Tab-separated table of C-alpha atoms in Angstrom:
chain	number	residue	atom	x	y	z
A	25	UNK	CA	-25.470	0.051	-29.532
A	26	UNK	CA	-29.406	-0.109	-30.542
A	27	UNK	CA	-31.870	1.469	-32.355
A	28	UNK	CA	-35.114	2.906	-31.184
A	29	UNK	CA	-38.082	0.510	-29.799
A	30	UNK	CA	-40.981	1.482	-30.980
A	31	UNK	CA	-43.943	1.560	-28.390
A	32	UNK	CA	-45.618	-1.645	-30.068
A	33	UNK	CA	-42.211	-4.010	-29.314
A	34	UNK	CA	-41.393	-4.466	-32.496
A	35	UNK	CA	-38.509	-2.850	-33.922
A	36	UNK	CA	-38.852	0.142	-36.746
A	37	UNK	CA	-36.970	-1.382	-40.084
A	38	UNK	CA	-35.890	2.288	-41.120
A	39	UNK	CA	-34.012	2.908	-37.584
A	40	UNK	CA	-32.964	-0.685	-38.055
A	41	UNK	CA	-31.397	-0.217	-41.492
A	42	UNK	CA	-29.894	3.447	-40.325
A	43	UNK	CA	-27.846	1.804	-37.905
A	44	UNK	CA	-26.236	-0.800	-39.919
A	45	UNK	CA	-28.304	-3.707	-37.914
A	46	UNK	CA	-28.471	-5.421	-41.337
A	47	UNK	CA	-25.033	-6.671	-42.101
A	48	UNK	CA	-24.135	-10.186	-41.096
A	49	UNK	CA	-22.873	-10.489	-37.429
A	50	UNK	CA	-23.806	-7.179	-36.248
A	51	UNK	CA	-26.520	-9.045	-33.556
A	52	UNK	CA	-24.115	-10.903	-32.798
A	53	UNK	CA	-21.385	-8.403	-31.567
A	54	UNK	CA	-23.804	-6.611	-29.954
A	55	UNK	CA	-25.406	-9.309	-27.986
A	56	UNK	CA	-21.562	-9.700	-26.288
A	57	UNK	CA	-21.113	-6.392	-26.508
A	58	UNK	CA	-24.386	-6.096	-23.989
A	59	UNK	CA	-22.902	-8.330	-21.440
A	60	UNK	CA	-19.921	-7.371	-21.028
A	61	UNK	CA	-21.464	-3.696	-20.637
A	62	UNK	CA	-24.042	-5.623	-18.170
A	63	UNK	CA	-21.420	-6.631	-16.214
A	64	UNK	CA	-18.750	-3.609	-16.215
A	65	UNK	CA	-21.229	-0.668	-16.334
A	66	UNK	CA	-21.168	-0.884	-12.306
A	67	UNK	CA	-17.947	-1.445	-12.036
A	68	UNK	CA	-16.595	0.800	-14.618
A	69	UNK	CA	-18.421	3.836	-12.657
A	70	UNK	CA	-16.649	2.632	-8.821
A	71	UNK	CA	-12.993	2.273	-11.250
A	72	UNK	CA	-13.762	5.854	-12.823
A	73	UNK	CA	-14.442	8.027	-9.090
A	74	UNK	CA	-11.828	6.639	-7.371
A	75	UNK	CA	-8.936	6.362	-9.787
A	76	UNK	CA	-9.929	10.007	-10.705
A	77	UNK	CA	-9.406	10.947	-6.970
A	78	UNK	CA	-6.474	9.065	-7.039
A	79	UNK	CA	-4.659	10.547	-9.215
A	80	UNK	CA	-5.019	13.830	-7.646
A	81	UNK	CA	-3.384	12.483	-4.393
A	82	UNK	CA	-1.035	14.920	-4.249
A	83	UNK	CA	-2.890	17.950	-4.211
A	84	UNK	CA	-5.897	16.471	-1.692
A	85	UNK	CA	-3.931	15.394	0.727
A	86	UNK	CA	-2.429	17.907	2.170
A	87	UNK	CA	-5.876	19.730	2.137
A	88	UNK	CA	-7.460	17.012	4.301
A	89	UNK	CA	-4.775	16.782	6.677
A	90	UNK	CA	-3.115	20.000	6.635
A	91	UNK	CA	-2.345	20.266	10.297
A	92	UNK	CA	-0.262	16.471	10.114
A	93	UNK	CA	1.082	16.864	6.603
A	94	UNK	CA	2.088	20.330	6.186
A	95	UNK	CA	4.106	22.870	8.026
A	96	UNK	CA	5.563	25.775	7.871
A	97	UNK	CA	9.162	26.320	6.225
A	98	UNK	CA	11.788	27.729	8.517
A	99	UNK	CA	15.393	28.840	8.284
A	100	UNK	CA	16.547	26.762	10.888
A	101	UNK	CA	18.350	22.967	9.960
A	102	UNK	CA	15.738	19.946	10.051
A	103	UNK	CA	16.090	18.258	13.501
A	104	UNK	CA	18.222	14.665	12.564
A	105	UNK	CA	16.024	11.785	11.049
A	106	UNK	CA	16.797	9.449	14.120
A	107	UNK	CA	15.877	12.010	16.353
A	108	UNK	CA	12.594	12.979	15.037
A	109	UNK	CA	12.101	8.844	14.800
A	110	UNK	CA	12.885	9.066	18.197
A	111	UNK	CA	10.492	11.644	19.097
A	112	UNK	CA	7.566	9.518	17.528
A	113	UNK	CA	8.183	6.230	19.181
A	114	UNK	CA	7.755	8.161	22.554
A	115	UNK	CA	4.382	9.666	21.719
A	116	UNK	CA	3.432	5.369	20.887
A	117	UNK	CA	2.614	3.130	23.474
A	118	UNK	CA	5.656	0.559	24.397
A	119	UNK	CA	5.536	-2.909	21.738
A	120	UNK	CA	5.332	-0.069	19.006
A	121	UNK	CA	7.202	-0.670	16.195
A	122	UNK	CA	8.622	1.371	13.627
A	123	UNK	CA	8.471	0.021	10.372
A	124	UNK	CA	9.233	2.495	7.693
A	125	UNK	CA	10.006	6.262	7.380
A	126	UNK	CA	9.417	8.598	4.261
A	127	UNK	CA	12.046	10.460	3.660
A	128	UNK	CA	10.816	14.373	2.242
A	129	UNK	CA	13.267	17.586	1.662
A	130	UNK	CA	10.258	19.596	0.983
A	131	UNK	CA	10.740	22.425	3.726
A	132	UNK	CA	6.643	22.560	4.061
A	133	UNK	CA	6.109	18.692	4.699
A	134	UNK	CA	6.406	17.053	8.157
A	135	UNK	CA	8.535	14.003	8.762
A	136	UNK	CA	6.411	10.821	9.055
A	137	UNK	CA	7.013	7.796	10.287
A	138	UNK	CA	5.271	4.152	9.993
A	139	UNK	CA	4.517	1.874	13.195
A	140	UNK	CA	3.452	-1.486	13.958
A	141	UNK	CA	1.354	-1.352	16.468
A	142	UNK	CA	0.376	-4.898	18.429
A	143	UNK	CA	-3.669	-6.019	20.182
A	144	UNK	CA	-2.984	-9.081	21.562
A	145	UNK	CA	-3.816	-12.080	19.272
A	146	UNK	CA	-5.539	-9.483	16.875
A	147	UNK	CA	-3.522	-8.728	13.569
A	148	UNK	CA	-1.441	-5.321	14.592
A	149	UNK	CA	-2.617	-1.812	13.210
A	150	UNK	CA	0.079	0.463	10.853
A	151	UNK	CA	-0.609	3.971	12.218
A	152	UNK	CA	1.580	7.092	10.606
A	153	UNK	CA	3.247	9.263	13.057
A	154	UNK	CA	3.541	12.707	12.167
A	155	UNK	CA	6.542	15.126	13.712
A	156	UNK	CA	7.903	18.528	12.519
A	157	UNK	CA	10.825	18.479	11.329
A	158	UNK	CA	12.100	21.632	13.400
A	159	UNK	CA	10.961	21.249	16.462
A	160	UNK	CA	9.954	17.875	16.740
A	161	UNK	CA	6.852	18.720	17.937
A	162	UNK	CA	4.718	15.724	17.435
A	163	UNK	CA	1.708	16.796	14.510
A	164	UNK	CA	-0.596	13.822	15.059
A	165	UNK	CA	-1.134	10.513	13.668
A	166	UNK	CA	-3.299	8.723	11.078
A	167	UNK	CA	-4.309	4.638	10.461
A	168	UNK	CA	-2.916	4.072	7.734
A	169	UNK	CA	-5.389	1.641	6.647
A	170	UNK	CA	-8.267	4.505	7.268
A	171	UNK	CA	-6.183	7.268	5.299
A	172	UNK	CA	-8.305	8.582	2.931
A	173	UNK	CA	-6.140	7.848	-0.065
A	174	UNK	CA	-5.729	4.050	1.223
A	175	UNK	CA	-9.356	3.682	1.162
A	176	UNK	CA	-9.640	5.187	-1.961
A	177	UNK	CA	-7.069	2.869	-3.557
A	178	UNK	CA	-8.474	-0.339	-1.622
A	179	UNK	CA	-11.637	0.619	-2.966
A	180	UNK	CA	-10.523	0.823	-6.603
A	181	UNK	CA	-8.227	-2.475	-6.399
A	182	UNK	CA	-10.675	-4.607	-4.061
A	183	UNK	CA	-14.332	-2.998	-3.641
A	184	UNK	CA	-12.957	-3.094	0.278
A	185	UNK	CA	-13.949	-6.961	0.015
A	186	UNK	CA	-10.379	-8.311	0.078
A	187	UNK	CA	-9.877	-11.219	-2.607
A	188	UNK	CA	-13.643	-10.876	-3.919
A	189	UNK	CA	-13.247	-7.688	-4.708
A	190	UNK	CA	-10.283	-7.675	-6.282
A	191	UNK	CA	-11.309	-11.136	-8.839
A	192	UNK	CA	-14.198	-8.938	-9.233
A	193	UNK	CA	-12.290	-5.913	-10.391
A	194	UNK	CA	-9.895	-7.791	-12.521
A	195	UNK	CA	-12.467	-9.869	-14.710
A	196	UNK	CA	-14.001	-6.140	-15.373
A	197	UNK	CA	-10.830	-5.038	-16.673
A	198	UNK	CA	-10.787	-8.072	-18.971
A	199	UNK	CA	-14.179	-7.619	-20.316
A	200	UNK	CA	-13.734	-4.172	-20.638
A	201	UNK	CA	-11.215	-5.509	-23.431
A	202	UNK	CA	-14.363	-7.243	-25.378
A	203	UNK	CA	-16.683	-4.254	-24.260
A	204	UNK	CA	-14.001	-1.897	-26.676
A	205	UNK	CA	-13.792	-4.276	-29.020
A	206	UNK	CA	-17.564	-5.098	-29.953
A	207	UNK	CA	-18.068	-1.203	-29.254
A	208	UNK	CA	-15.870	-0.218	-32.458
A	209	UNK	CA	-16.997	-3.236	-34.686
A	210	UNK	CA	-20.514	-1.791	-34.063
A	211	UNK	CA	-19.850	1.961	-34.502
A	212	UNK	CA	-17.777	1.667	-37.779
A	213	UNK	CA	-19.766	3.175	-40.476
A	214	UNK	CA	-20.450	1.095	-43.233
A	215	UNK	CA	-21.722	2.904	-47.030
A	216	UNK	CA	-22.855	-0.970	-47.931
A	217	UNK	CA	-25.784	-0.784	-44.927
A	218	UNK	CA	-26.413	2.857	-44.874
A	219	UNK	CA	-25.382	5.555	-47.899
A	220	UNK	CA	-25.554	8.154	-45.145
A	221	UNK	CA	-22.932	6.527	-43.443
A	222	UNK	CA	-19.482	8.615	-42.764
A	223	UNK	CA	-16.367	8.555	-40.026
A	224	UNK	CA	-17.059	12.138	-40.120
A	225	UNK	CA	-20.759	12.035	-38.916
A	226	UNK	CA	-19.788	8.877	-36.840
A	227	UNK	CA	-17.564	10.970	-34.733
A	228	UNK	CA	-19.680	13.388	-33.502
A	229	UNK	CA	-23.232	13.060	-31.419
A	230	UNK	CA	-26.718	13.645	-33.183
A	231	UNK	CA	-27.310	16.652	-30.774
A	232	UNK	CA	-30.974	17.357	-33.008
A	233	UNK	CA	-32.078	13.818	-32.116
A	234	UNK	CA	-34.080	13.061	-29.299
A	235	UNK	CA	-34.855	10.183	-27.122
A	236	UNK	CA	-32.794	7.315	-27.674
A	237	UNK	CA	-31.023	8.072	-31.387
A	238	UNK	CA	-29.685	11.114	-29.465
A	239	UNK	CA	-28.350	8.704	-26.260
A	240	UNK	CA	-27.275	6.157	-28.660
A	241	UNK	CA	-25.411	8.456	-31.011
A	242	UNK	CA	-23.805	10.133	-28.192
A	243	UNK	CA	-22.125	6.506	-26.161
A	244	UNK	CA	-20.671	5.825	-29.753
A	245	UNK	CA	-19.163	8.899	-30.010
A	246	UNK	CA	-17.269	9.072	-26.917
A	247	UNK	CA	-16.573	5.240	-26.938
A	248	UNK	CA	-14.717	5.988	-30.278
A	249	UNK	CA	-12.545	9.380	-29.134
A	250	UNK	CA	-12.219	6.524	-25.484
A	251	UNK	CA	-11.141	3.676	-27.266
A	252	UNK	CA	-7.194	3.949	-27.455
A	253	UNK	CA	-6.958	5.554	-24.167
A	254	UNK	CA	-9.474	2.855	-22.208
A	255	UNK	CA	-7.249	-0.093	-23.925
A	256	UNK	CA	-4.006	1.955	-22.422
A	257	UNK	CA	-6.246	1.922	-19.150
A	258	UNK	CA	-6.949	-1.658	-18.847
A	259	UNK	CA	-3.636	-3.079	-20.307
A	260	UNK	CA	-1.676	-0.620	-18.285
A	261	UNK	CA	-3.733	-1.604	-14.948
A	262	UNK	CA	-4.313	-5.767	-15.506
A	263	UNK	CA	-0.231	-6.431	-14.519
A	264	UNK	CA	-1.111	-4.998	-11.014
A	265	UNK	CA	-3.977	-7.364	-10.587
A	266	UNK	CA	-4.023	-9.833	-7.688
A	267	UNK	CA	-4.906	-12.871	-9.794
A	268	UNK	CA	-3.116	-12.491	-13.448
A	269	UNK	CA	-1.062	-9.582	-12.415
A	270	UNK	CA	0.202	-11.714	-9.687
A	271	UNK	CA	1.127	-14.894	-12.135
A	272	UNK	CA	2.561	-12.870	-15.166
A	273	UNK	CA	4.833	-10.753	-12.414
A	274	UNK	CA	6.092	-13.730	-11.323
A	275	UNK	CA	6.658	-15.587	-14.817
A	276	UNK	CA	8.604	-12.351	-15.921
A	277	UNK	CA	10.622	-12.079	-13.294
A	278	UNK	CA	11.685	-15.939	-13.990
A	279	UNK	CA	12.228	-15.563	-17.472
A	280	UNK	CA	14.456	-12.992	-16.925
A	281	UNK	CA	11.683	-10.202	-18.577
A	282	UNK	CA	10.993	-8.555	-15.081
A	283	UNK	CA	13.973	-8.070	-13.091
A	284	UNK	CA	16.796	-10.247	-14.482
A	285	UNK	CA	18.450	-13.100	-12.064
A	286	UNK	CA	21.902	-10.853	-12.462
A	287	UNK	CA	20.284	-7.824	-11.674
A	288	UNK	CA	19.957	-10.003	-7.774
A	289	UNK	CA	23.023	-11.956	-7.460
A	290	UNK	CA	26.182	-10.788	-8.421
A	291	UNK	CA	28.200	-12.239	-6.228
A	292	UNK	CA	26.756	-10.194	-3.232
A	293	UNK	CA	24.869	-11.431	-0.032
A	294	UNK	CA	21.777	-9.895	-0.184
A	295	UNK	CA	21.182	-9.588	3.645
A	296	UNK	CA	22.868	-8.478	6.946
A	297	UNK	CA	25.248	-10.582	8.757
A	298	UNK	CA	25.875	-9.701	11.801
A	299	UNK	CA	29.387	-8.990	12.846
A	300	UNK	CA	31.918	-12.276	13.904
A	301	UNK	CA	29.536	-14.524	11.845
A	302	UNK	CA	30.941	-17.047	9.454
A	303	UNK	CA	30.474	-17.547	5.736
A	304	UNK	CA	27.770	-18.444	4.233
A	305	UNK	CA	27.876	-21.400	2.596
A	306	UNK	CA	28.163	-21.081	-0.744
A	307	UNK	CA	26.091	-22.892	-4.099
A	308	UNK	CA	27.638	-24.934	-6.525
A	309	UNK	CA	27.910	-21.523	-8.681
A	310	UNK	CA	29.061	-19.403	-5.704
A	311	UNK	CA	25.818	-17.714	-4.900
A	312	UNK	CA	24.920	-17.189	-1.805
A	313	UNK	CA	22.819	-19.894	0.187
A	314	UNK	CA	20.536	-16.870	1.661
A	315	UNK	CA	19.709	-15.854	-1.719
A	316	UNK	CA	16.422	-18.371	-2.750
A	317	UNK	CA	15.115	-17.161	0.899
A	318	UNK	CA	14.387	-20.361	1.994
A	319	UNK	CA	14.660	-19.236	5.448
A	320	UNK	CA	10.773	-16.912	4.912
A	321	UNK	CA	8.874	-18.586	2.635
A	322	UNK	CA	6.580	-16.505	0.623
A	323	UNK	CA	8.079	-13.434	1.217
A	324	UNK	CA	8.626	-11.262	-1.388
A	325	UNK	CA	8.698	-7.370	-1.967
A	326	UNK	CA	5.472	-6.517	-1.692
A	327	UNK	CA	4.788	-7.651	1.685
A	328	UNK	CA	7.138	-5.031	2.874
A	329	UNK	CA	5.088	-2.473	4.401
A	330	UNK	CA	6.045	0.171	1.577
A	331	UNK	CA	3.164	2.014	-0.100
A	332	UNK	CA	4.726	1.981	-3.392
A	333	UNK	CA	7.259	-0.482	-4.875
A	334	UNK	CA	8.120	-0.376	-8.596
A	335	UNK	CA	6.280	-3.638	-10.387
A	336	UNK	CA	9.695	-4.911	-11.512
A	337	UNK	CA	10.866	-5.856	-8.085
A	338	UNK	CA	7.221	-6.793	-6.883
A	339	UNK	CA	7.638	-10.482	-6.574
A	340	UNK	CA	11.392	-10.731	-5.871
A	341	UNK	CA	12.495	-12.724	-2.615
A	342	UNK	CA	12.878	-10.205	0.850
A	343	UNK	CA	16.384	-10.258	1.444
A	344	UNK	CA	17.082	-12.714	4.397
A	345	UNK	CA	20.240	-14.068	6.515
A	346	UNK	CA	19.406	-17.550	7.929
A	347	UNK	CA	23.144	-17.875	9.419
A	348	UNK	CA	22.358	-14.511	11.065
A	349	UNK	CA	19.702	-15.583	12.926
A	350	UNK	CA	20.412	-18.721	13.954
A	351	UNK	CA	23.437	-16.731	15.485
A	352	UNK	CA	20.804	-14.098	16.967
A	353	UNK	CA	18.543	-17.468	18.948
A	354	UNK	CA	22.119	-18.862	19.974
A	355	UNK	CA	22.306	-19.490	23.671
A	356	UNK	CA	26.034	-17.910	24.195
A	357	UNK	CA	26.176	-14.370	25.188
A	358	UNK	CA	26.963	-11.886	22.259
A	359	UNK	CA	27.435	-8.160	22.230
A	360	UNK	CA	24.962	-6.251	20.731
A	361	UNK	CA	26.196	-5.031	17.546
A	362	UNK	CA	26.300	-1.541	16.355
A	363	UNK	CA	23.442	-1.012	13.871
A	364	UNK	CA	23.820	1.376	10.670
A	365	UNK	CA	21.912	4.606	11.959
A	366	UNK	CA	18.861	6.348	9.732
A	367	UNK	CA	20.518	9.279	8.889
A	368	UNK	CA	23.565	7.314	8.102
A	369	UNK	CA	20.759	5.551	4.834
A	370	UNK	CA	19.566	8.930	4.298
A	371	UNK	CA	22.916	10.537	3.891
A	372	UNK	CA	24.013	7.388	1.539
A	373	UNK	CA	20.877	7.794	-0.488
A	374	UNK	CA	21.797	11.987	-1.305
A	375	UNK	CA	25.227	10.365	-2.271
A	376	UNK	CA	23.631	8.157	-4.849
A	377	UNK	CA	21.318	10.698	-6.126
A	378	UNK	CA	18.275	10.901	-4.349
A	379	UNK	CA	17.271	13.478	-2.187
A	380	UNK	CA	13.541	12.851	-1.483
A	381	UNK	CA	10.003	11.561	-1.631
A	382	UNK	CA	11.074	7.879	-1.151
A	383	UNK	CA	10.328	5.164	1.280
A	384	UNK	CA	13.072	3.171	3.725
A	385	UNK	CA	11.042	-0.437	5.376
A	386	UNK	CA	13.548	-0.675	8.437
A	387	UNK	CA	14.604	-4.019	9.315
A	388	UNK	CA	12.234	-6.000	11.344
A	389	UNK	CA	15.215	-8.410	12.669
A	390	UNK	CA	19.077	-9.365	13.684
A	391	UNK	CA	19.000	-10.437	9.508
A	392	UNK	CA	17.017	-7.976	7.926
A	393	UNK	CA	18.130	-5.045	5.831
A	394	UNK	CA	17.456	-1.693	5.130
A	395	UNK	CA	15.339	-1.697	1.837
A	396	UNK	CA	14.700	1.468	0.693
A	397	UNK	CA	12.010	2.604	-2.520
A	398	UNK	CA	12.039	5.154	-4.726
A	399	UNK	CA	8.892	5.166	-6.901
A	400	UNK	CA	8.947	8.804	-8.958
A	401	UNK	CA	7.028	9.562	-11.700
A	402	UNK	CA	9.400	9.476	-14.300
A	403	UNK	CA	10.403	5.447	-14.071
A	404	UNK	CA	14.013	5.727	-15.311
A	405	UNK	CA	14.480	7.529	-11.653
A	406	UNK	CA	12.800	4.219	-9.967
A	407	UNK	CA	15.625	2.975	-7.291
A	408	UNK	CA	15.478	0.036	-4.914
A	409	UNK	CA	18.350	-0.202	-2.527
A	410	UNK	CA	19.528	-2.587	0.024
A	411	UNK	CA	21.866	-1.822	2.737
A	412	UNK	CA	23.558	-3.829	5.642
A	413	UNK	CA	22.102	-2.790	9.055
A	414	UNK	CA	24.881	-3.614	10.878
A	415	UNK	CA	28.118	-2.036	7.385
A	416	UNK	CA	26.279	0.113	6.321
A	417	UNK	CA	27.333	-1.595	2.732
A	418	UNK	CA	25.403	-1.093	-0.005
A	419	UNK	CA	24.338	-4.446	-1.404
A	420	UNK	CA	22.405	-4.126	-4.366
A	421	UNK	CA	21.728	-1.007	-5.488
A	422	UNK	CA	18.615	-1.603	-8.487
A	423	UNK	CA	17.572	0.610	-11.383
A	424	UNK	CA	15.527	1.234	-14.364
A	425	UNK	CA	17.902	-0.123	-16.462
A	426	UNK	CA	18.377	-3.465	-14.620
A	427	UNK	CA	14.504	-4.291	-15.903
A	428	UNK	CA	13.511	-6.879	-18.387
A	429	UNK	CA	11.684	-5.335	-21.481
A	430	UNK	CA	8.449	-6.331	-20.350
A	431	UNK	CA	8.928	-4.472	-16.553
A	432	UNK	CA	10.504	-1.171	-18.457
A	433	UNK	CA	7.246	-0.786	-21.115
A	434	UNK	CA	5.233	-1.773	-17.514
A	435	UNK	CA	7.143	0.744	-15.481
A	436	UNK	CA	5.957	3.149	-17.943
A	437	UNK	CA	2.369	2.287	-18.356
A	438	UNK	CA	1.619	2.693	-14.408
A	439	UNK	CA	3.576	6.012	-14.035
A	440	UNK	CA	0.934	6.833	-16.906
A	441	UNK	CA	-1.772	5.422	-15.981
A	442	UNK	CA	-1.553	7.137	-12.467
A	443	UNK	CA	-1.222	10.933	-14.159
A	444	UNK	CA	2.124	10.819	-12.694
A	445	UNK	CA	4.634	11.153	-15.568
A	446	UNK	CA	3.994	14.429	-17.323
A	447	UNK	CA	2.392	16.299	-14.107
A	448	UNK	CA	-0.875	18.009	-14.167
A	449	UNK	CA	-1.601	17.713	-17.915
A	450	UNK	CA	-1.207	13.664	-17.348
A	451	UNK	CA	-3.842	13.940	-14.811
A	452	UNK	CA	-6.318	15.536	-16.749
A	453	UNK	CA	-5.928	13.180	-19.505
A	454	UNK	CA	-6.631	10.550	-17.266
A	455	UNK	CA	-9.517	12.336	-15.700
A	456	UNK	CA	-10.860	12.979	-19.008
A	457	UNK	CA	-10.487	9.290	-20.259
A	458	UNK	CA	-12.098	8.312	-16.747
A	459	UNK	CA	-14.897	9.925	-16.545
A	460	UNK	CA	-15.680	10.032	-20.228
A	461	UNK	CA	-15.847	5.827	-19.067
A	462	UNK	CA	-17.896	6.708	-16.712
A	463	UNK	CA	-20.203	8.613	-18.874
A	464	UNK	CA	-20.248	5.036	-21.409
A	465	UNK	CA	-21.600	3.222	-18.369
A	466	UNK	CA	-24.574	5.959	-17.719
A	467	UNK	CA	-25.549	5.980	-21.480
A	468	UNK	CA	-25.575	2.673	-22.083
A	469	UNK	CA	-27.676	2.494	-19.016
A	470	UNK	CA	-29.840	5.097	-20.448
A	471	UNK	CA	-30.309	3.381	-23.712
A	472	UNK	CA	-31.112	0.435	-21.780
A	473	UNK	CA	-33.636	1.433	-20.212
A	474	UNK	CA	-35.390	3.559	-23.044
A	475	UNK	CA	-35.511	0.274	-24.763
A	476	UNK	CA	-36.418	-2.780	-21.832
A	477	UNK	CA	-39.823	-4.436	-22.245
A	478	UNK	CA	-41.257	-5.259	-19.250
A	479	UNK	CA	-39.959	-8.484	-17.645
A	480	UNK	CA	-37.551	-8.937	-19.523
A	481	UNK	CA	-33.657	-8.557	-19.755
A	482	UNK	CA	-33.564	-7.122	-23.186
A	483	UNK	CA	-30.370	-8.407	-24.517
A	484	UNK	CA	-29.913	-8.091	-28.114
A	485	UNK	CA	-32.102	-10.625	-30.047
A	486	UNK	CA	-29.966	-13.741	-31.704
A	487	UNK	CA	-29.567	-13.908	-34.834
A	488	UNK	CA	-31.565	-16.277	-37.396
A	489	UNK	CA	-28.546	-17.348	-39.705
A	490	UNK	CA	-25.538	-15.437	-38.067
A	491	UNK	CA	-21.895	-16.186	-40.175
A	492	UNK	CA	-19.545	-18.140	-39.067
A	493	UNK	CA	-17.398	-14.929	-37.413
A	494	UNK	CA	-14.273	-17.116	-37.018
A	495	UNK	CA	-11.542	-13.911	-36.138
A	496	UNK	CA	-13.843	-12.958	-33.164
A	497	UNK	CA	-14.311	-16.340	-32.000
A	498	UNK	CA	-10.561	-17.085	-32.967
A	499	UNK	CA	-10.352	-13.533	-30.358
A	500	UNK	CA	-12.036	-14.597	-27.649
A	501	UNK	CA	-10.520	-17.681	-27.465
A	502	UNK	CA	-7.711	-16.226	-27.105
A	503	UNK	CA	-8.736	-13.916	-24.063
A	504	UNK	CA	-9.635	-16.383	-22.475
A	505	UNK	CA	-6.265	-18.720	-22.231
A	506	UNK	CA	-4.130	-15.275	-21.849
A	507	UNK	CA	-6.542	-14.312	-18.798
A	508	UNK	CA	-7.678	-17.903	-17.621
A	509	UNK	CA	-10.274	-16.291	-15.135
A	510	UNK	CA	-11.900	-14.158	-18.054
A	511	UNK	CA	-12.317	-17.671	-19.967
A	512	UNK	CA	-13.860	-19.304	-17.410
A	513	UNK	CA	-16.730	-16.400	-17.133
A	514	UNK	CA	-17.042	-16.258	-21.003
A	515	UNK	CA	-17.716	-20.128	-21.055
A	516	UNK	CA	-20.209	-19.583	-18.314
A	517	UNK	CA	-22.098	-16.632	-20.321
A	518	UNK	CA	-22.382	-18.306	-23.612
A	519	UNK	CA	-23.546	-21.644	-21.904
A	520	UNK	CA	-26.187	-19.205	-19.989
A	521	UNK	CA	-26.844	-17.273	-23.012
A	522	UNK	CA	-27.467	-21.025	-24.321
A	523	UNK	CA	-29.732	-22.231	-21.722
A	524	UNK	CA	-31.577	-19.559	-20.208
A	525	UNK	CA	-32.110	-17.320	-22.676
A	526	UNK	CA	-31.834	-19.102	-25.086
A	527	UNK	CA	-35.895	-20.215	-25.640
A	528	UNK	CA	-37.282	-17.001	-24.314
A	529	UNK	CA	-35.348	-13.995	-26.427
A	530	UNK	CA	-37.519	-10.772	-26.290
A	531	UNK	CA	-37.030	-9.475	-29.462
A	532	UNK	CA	-34.734	-6.456	-29.930
A	533	UNK	CA	-34.289	-4.006	-32.396
A	534	UNK	CA	-30.657	-2.788	-33.233
């Protein structure tokens, strides 16, 4: 937020006073707002576009892949899930392993199964196979990682460049907090500086103005109206980030603010046990030895081939049975036990009140379990269910009420962030906020372009006698402590500002 720069390159005193640049601390706030916007601007545009597209996934995907996802409803009953899975399996080359089934009761939607396709020493690829649920005809396939919405999602989260992109997006979200805070402070009308400054006048752009004053008023008005929504967007998205979000999720789980310990133990073994296997060793408190996942270090729910997992359960270890795995590796011959069928799992979920719109991660080993993830728009209906692959016993049924306080809040934030909670209205609100953030980036760039001097960054000039601004400094320190990655970059920006720009500042106006 800044004022007009005359052609001479010197600030106009009248415009400076009218904008409120005269009060102590204005230029310091503007300088931090400038640096935050400079870094955030390109990422905001990417986040806005990809986020808006992803909000409308339910409407867009059937239009993109109508011959795979959409079928004509029929009066005849749907074929059993196991029969459809067999048809899908038969269409793929030998070695393809079924890893997930999507259960959908919508009569106009196809049946979808995901397979892992091995490629020698290269990592396996994941492919979705679509089958007509009424006659079993193969409708087509899609590469899971190249599916349009998956590409859009990875661009939104990682810029399609893996971990570096994930960290950049996390930093952009954190710096947006600085941009919002300094932007609101700069916008706030002060009568002590400008007698004509009123709250009402500051809420609307000056449509009669031309040039940079118009762009400045437009930028300020958009920023104010979006401030609360943008803040909610950032705070609801940060728990899903790959660095801070992952650590925060693990911490919340450990201290019973995420998924309480009682939701995972309860005296029941969370693994499939081969028929005839002996009881697993008990811990000193009677908990099952397999509960700590010692046999599969590092594997958590987020690692399963599921498209969406509730935030509360993402950091929880994947259930496995070391003893069952040991028995399956025994040289002594043993009959292959009967396996619980996919149709039986579907029937169990229907009895539990979950009819449609969920995914089942299929057991990948003799000690694995069926893992059902139900991630509906209403967080209170979220479910994560483990089912023994041999006996069909429900080992655990985790619901919203089992979450800790933090996870319950984040669940609602996630649903609102994704535009899922209250239908089309939620999608439209998210779209308005996203595109508004993109407009802030564009108007901010135009303002900089109109006042930039030749061959210079055109950062706002530093104040000669800046006030202590202890509250603002304390706020930045707190942000740096809560978000360490951001703290490191703030220190870097401060040093760069002192060393690189301190001695060759460009005189600019407010």
